[in-house]
mmCIF file of C-alpha atoms in Angstrom:
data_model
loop_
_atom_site.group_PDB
_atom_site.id
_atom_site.type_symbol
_atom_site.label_atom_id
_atom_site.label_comp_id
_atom_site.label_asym_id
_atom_site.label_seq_id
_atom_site.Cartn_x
_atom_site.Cartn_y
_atom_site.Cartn_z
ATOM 1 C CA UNK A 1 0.000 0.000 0.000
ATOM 2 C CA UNK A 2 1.146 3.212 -0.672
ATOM 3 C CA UNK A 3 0.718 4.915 2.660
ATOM 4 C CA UNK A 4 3.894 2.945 4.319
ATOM 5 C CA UNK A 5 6.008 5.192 5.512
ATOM 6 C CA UNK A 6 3.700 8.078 5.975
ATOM 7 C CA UNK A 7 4.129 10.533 8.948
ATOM 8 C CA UNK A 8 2.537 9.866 12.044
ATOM 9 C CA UNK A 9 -0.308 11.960 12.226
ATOM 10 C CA UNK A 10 -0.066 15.834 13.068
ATOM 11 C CA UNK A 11 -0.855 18.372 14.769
ATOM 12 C CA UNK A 12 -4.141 20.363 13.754
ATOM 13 C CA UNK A 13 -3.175 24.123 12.159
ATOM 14 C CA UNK A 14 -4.896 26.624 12.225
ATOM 15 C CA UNK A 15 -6.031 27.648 8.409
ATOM 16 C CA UNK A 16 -8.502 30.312 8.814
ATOM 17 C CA UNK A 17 -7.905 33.277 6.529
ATOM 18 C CA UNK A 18 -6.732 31.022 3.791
ATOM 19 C CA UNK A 19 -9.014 30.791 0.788
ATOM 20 C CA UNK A 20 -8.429 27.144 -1.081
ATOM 21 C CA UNK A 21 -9.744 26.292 -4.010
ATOM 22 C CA UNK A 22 -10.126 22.391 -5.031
ATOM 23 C CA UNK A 23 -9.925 21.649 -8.429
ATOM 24 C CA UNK A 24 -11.161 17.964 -9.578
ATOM 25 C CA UNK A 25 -11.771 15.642 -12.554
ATOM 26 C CA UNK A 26 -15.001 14.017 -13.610
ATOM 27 C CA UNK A 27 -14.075 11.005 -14.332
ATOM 28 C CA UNK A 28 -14.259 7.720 -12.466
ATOM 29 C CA UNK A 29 -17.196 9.639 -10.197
ATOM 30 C CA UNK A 30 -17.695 7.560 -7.408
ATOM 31 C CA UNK A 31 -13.683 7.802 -6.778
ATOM 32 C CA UNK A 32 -13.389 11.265 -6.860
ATOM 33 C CA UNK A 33 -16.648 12.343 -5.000
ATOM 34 C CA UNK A 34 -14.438 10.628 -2.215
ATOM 35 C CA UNK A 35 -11.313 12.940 -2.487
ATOM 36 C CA UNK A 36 -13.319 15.434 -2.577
ATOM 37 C CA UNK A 37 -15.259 14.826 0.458
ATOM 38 C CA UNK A 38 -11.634 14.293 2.121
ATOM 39 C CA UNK A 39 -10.380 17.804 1.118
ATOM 40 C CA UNK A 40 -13.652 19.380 2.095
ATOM 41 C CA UNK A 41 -12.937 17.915 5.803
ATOM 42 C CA UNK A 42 -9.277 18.512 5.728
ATOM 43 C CA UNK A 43 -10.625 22.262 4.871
ATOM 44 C CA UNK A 44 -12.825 22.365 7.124
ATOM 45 C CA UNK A 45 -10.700 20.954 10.215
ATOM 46 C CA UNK A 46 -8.598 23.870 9.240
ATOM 47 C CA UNK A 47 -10.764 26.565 9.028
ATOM 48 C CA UNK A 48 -9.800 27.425 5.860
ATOM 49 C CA UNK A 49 -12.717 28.865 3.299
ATOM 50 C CA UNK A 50 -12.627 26.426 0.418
ATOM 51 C CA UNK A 51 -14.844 26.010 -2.762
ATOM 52 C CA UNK A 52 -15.099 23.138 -5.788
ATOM 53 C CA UNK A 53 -14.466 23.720 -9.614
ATOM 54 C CA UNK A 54 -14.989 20.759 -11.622
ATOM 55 C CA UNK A 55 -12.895 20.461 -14.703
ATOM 56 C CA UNK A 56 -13.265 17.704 -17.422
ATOM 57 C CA UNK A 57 -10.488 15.266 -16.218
ATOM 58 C CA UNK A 58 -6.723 15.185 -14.844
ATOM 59 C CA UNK A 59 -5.112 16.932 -18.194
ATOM 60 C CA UNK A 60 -7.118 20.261 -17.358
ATOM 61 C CA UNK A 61 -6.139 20.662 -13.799
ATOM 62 C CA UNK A 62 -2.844 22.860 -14.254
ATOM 63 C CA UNK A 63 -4.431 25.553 -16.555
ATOM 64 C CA UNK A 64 -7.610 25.521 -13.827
ATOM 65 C CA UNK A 65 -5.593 25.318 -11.297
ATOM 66 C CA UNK A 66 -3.325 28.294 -11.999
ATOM 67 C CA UNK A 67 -6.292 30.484 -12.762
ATOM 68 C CA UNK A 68 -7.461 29.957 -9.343
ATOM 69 C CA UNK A 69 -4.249 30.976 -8.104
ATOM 70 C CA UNK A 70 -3.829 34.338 -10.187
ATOM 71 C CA UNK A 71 -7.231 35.008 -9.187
ATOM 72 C CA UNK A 72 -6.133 35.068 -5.672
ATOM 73 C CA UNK A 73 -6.665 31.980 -3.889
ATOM 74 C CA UNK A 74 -4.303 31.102 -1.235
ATOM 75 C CA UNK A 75 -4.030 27.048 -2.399
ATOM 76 C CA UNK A 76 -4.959 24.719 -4.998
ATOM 77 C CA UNK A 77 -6.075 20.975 -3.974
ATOM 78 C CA UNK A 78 -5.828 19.077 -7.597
ATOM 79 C CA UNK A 79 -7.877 15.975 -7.817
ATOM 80 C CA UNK A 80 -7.548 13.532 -10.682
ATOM 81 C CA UNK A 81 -8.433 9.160 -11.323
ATOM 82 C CA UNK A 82 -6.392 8.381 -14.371
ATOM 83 C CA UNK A 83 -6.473 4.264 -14.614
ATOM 84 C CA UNK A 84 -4.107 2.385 -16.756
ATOM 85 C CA UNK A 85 -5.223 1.504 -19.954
ATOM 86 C CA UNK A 86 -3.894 -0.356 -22.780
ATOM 87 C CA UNK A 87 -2.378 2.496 -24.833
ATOM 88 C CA UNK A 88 0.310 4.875 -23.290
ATOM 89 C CA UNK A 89 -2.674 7.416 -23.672
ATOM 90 C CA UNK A 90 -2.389 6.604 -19.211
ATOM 91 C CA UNK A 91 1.830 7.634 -19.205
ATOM 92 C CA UNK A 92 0.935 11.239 -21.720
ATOM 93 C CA UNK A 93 -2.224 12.408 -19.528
ATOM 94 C CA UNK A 94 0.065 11.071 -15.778
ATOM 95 C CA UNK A 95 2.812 13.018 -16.788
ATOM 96 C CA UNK A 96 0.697 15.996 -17.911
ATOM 97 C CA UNK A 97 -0.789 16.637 -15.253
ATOM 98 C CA UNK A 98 2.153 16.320 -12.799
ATOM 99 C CA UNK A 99 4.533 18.266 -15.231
ATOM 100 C CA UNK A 100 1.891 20.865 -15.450
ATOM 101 C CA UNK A 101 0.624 21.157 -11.402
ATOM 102 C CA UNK A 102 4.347 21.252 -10.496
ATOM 103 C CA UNK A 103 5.029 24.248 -13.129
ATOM 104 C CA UNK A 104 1.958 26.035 -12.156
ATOM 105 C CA UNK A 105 3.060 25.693 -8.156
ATOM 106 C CA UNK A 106 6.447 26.889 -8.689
ATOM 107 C CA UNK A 107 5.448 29.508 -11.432
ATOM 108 C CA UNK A 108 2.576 31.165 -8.973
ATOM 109 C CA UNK A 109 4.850 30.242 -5.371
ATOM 110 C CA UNK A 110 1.568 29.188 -3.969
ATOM 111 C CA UNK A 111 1.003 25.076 -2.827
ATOM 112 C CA UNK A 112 -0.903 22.702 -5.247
ATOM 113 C CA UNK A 113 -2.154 19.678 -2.880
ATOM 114 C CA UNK A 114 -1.290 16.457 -5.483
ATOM 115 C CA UNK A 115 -4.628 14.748 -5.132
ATOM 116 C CA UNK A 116 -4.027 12.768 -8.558
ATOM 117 C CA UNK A 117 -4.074 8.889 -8.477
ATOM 118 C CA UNK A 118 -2.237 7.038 -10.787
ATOM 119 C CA UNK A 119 -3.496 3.685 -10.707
ATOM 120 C CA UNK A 120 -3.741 0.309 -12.287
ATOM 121 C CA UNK A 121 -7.348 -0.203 -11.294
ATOM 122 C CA UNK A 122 -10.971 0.899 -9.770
ATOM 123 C CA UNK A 123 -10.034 -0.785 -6.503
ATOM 124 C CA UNK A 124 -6.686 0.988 -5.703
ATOM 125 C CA UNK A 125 -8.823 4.063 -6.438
ATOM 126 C CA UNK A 126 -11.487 3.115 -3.789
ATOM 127 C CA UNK A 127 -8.934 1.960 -1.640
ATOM 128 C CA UNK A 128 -7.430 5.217 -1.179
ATOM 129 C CA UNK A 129 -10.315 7.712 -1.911
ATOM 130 C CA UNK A 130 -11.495 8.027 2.071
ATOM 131 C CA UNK A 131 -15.004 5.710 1.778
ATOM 132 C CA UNK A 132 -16.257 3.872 4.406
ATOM 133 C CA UNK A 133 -13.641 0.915 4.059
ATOM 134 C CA UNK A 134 -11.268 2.621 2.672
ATOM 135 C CA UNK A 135 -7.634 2.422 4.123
ATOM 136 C CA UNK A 136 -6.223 6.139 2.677
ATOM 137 C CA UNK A 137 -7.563 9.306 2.503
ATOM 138 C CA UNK A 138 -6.223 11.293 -0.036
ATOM 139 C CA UNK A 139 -8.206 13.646 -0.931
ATOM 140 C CA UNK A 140 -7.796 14.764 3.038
ATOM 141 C CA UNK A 141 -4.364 14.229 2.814
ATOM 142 C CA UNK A 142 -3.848 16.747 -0.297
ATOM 143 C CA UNK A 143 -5.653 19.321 1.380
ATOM 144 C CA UNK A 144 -3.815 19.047 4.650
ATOM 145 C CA UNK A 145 -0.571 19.467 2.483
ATOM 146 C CA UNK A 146 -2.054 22.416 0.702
ATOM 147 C CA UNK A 147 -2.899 24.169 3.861
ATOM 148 C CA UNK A 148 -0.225 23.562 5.679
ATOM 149 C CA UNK A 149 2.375 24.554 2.528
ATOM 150 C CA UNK A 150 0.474 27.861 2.598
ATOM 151 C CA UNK A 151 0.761 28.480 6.261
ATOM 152 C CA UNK A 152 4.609 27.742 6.062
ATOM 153 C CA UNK A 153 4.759 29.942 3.051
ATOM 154 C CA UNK A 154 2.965 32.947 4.065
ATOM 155 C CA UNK A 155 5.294 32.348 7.710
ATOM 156 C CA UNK A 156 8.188 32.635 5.290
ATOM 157 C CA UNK A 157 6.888 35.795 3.805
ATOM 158 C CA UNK A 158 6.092 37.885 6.752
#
């Protein structure tokens, strides 16, 4: 499973003030209605204001996810699905989308919570999207990052 060798859990921060935006796919539904139920609640546990824009699938998330950004939002939680297939069409739109959320954090200097599962099937997808039996939750866990990148960031800037 991929969650070995994850930190123990944290501390709760203190997010209010921070305005997050979370940006997700529309494929593979009943996956991502779970990360985005888990980045709602990491939000929320935060304080942090935070709102949903729906974009096709993972290859629009940068160019979303940077207009949220210029537009003044604080943090971007990206949420993708994209499930191996039997073309490399799964390697062009995997590597998009992390090529392009990468640029788009280190071209704005605001966090992008990586929320995008690369997987080889449905079930590793429900077994990480935080539903009831699930064993990760990482739609929470992108959001956490998110908010807590921005809190050490705007630290850093004061």
């Amino acid at each position: 499973m991929s969650g070995k060798g994850a930190p123990e859990a944290t501390a709760p921060v203190d997010g209010s003030g921070l305005d997050v935006v979370v940006v997700a796919g529309t494929w593979h539904e009943t996956i991502t209605d779970g990360l985005i139920a888990g980045a709602a609640r990491a939000a929320d546990a935060a304080g942090a204001s935070h709102r949903l824009v729906r974009v096709p699938g993972s290859f629009e998330l940068p160019v979303v996810a940077k207009a949220a950004l210029d537009a003044g939002a604080d943090a971007v939680v990206a949420l993708g699905v994209i499930i191996r297939g039997g073309t490399p069409h799964f390697e062009f739109v995997s590597n998009a989308a992390t090529d392009g959320l990468t640029r788009v954090a280190l071209d704005t200097g605001k966090p992008v919570g990586f929320g995008v599962l690369t997987l080889d099937d449905e079930a590793q997808g429900i077994a990480r999207a935080g539903l009831e039996g699930s064993v990760e939750d990482k739609g929470f866990e992108a959001a956490d990052a998110a908010i807590r990148t921005a809190l050490v960031l705007r630290d850093l800037r004061a």
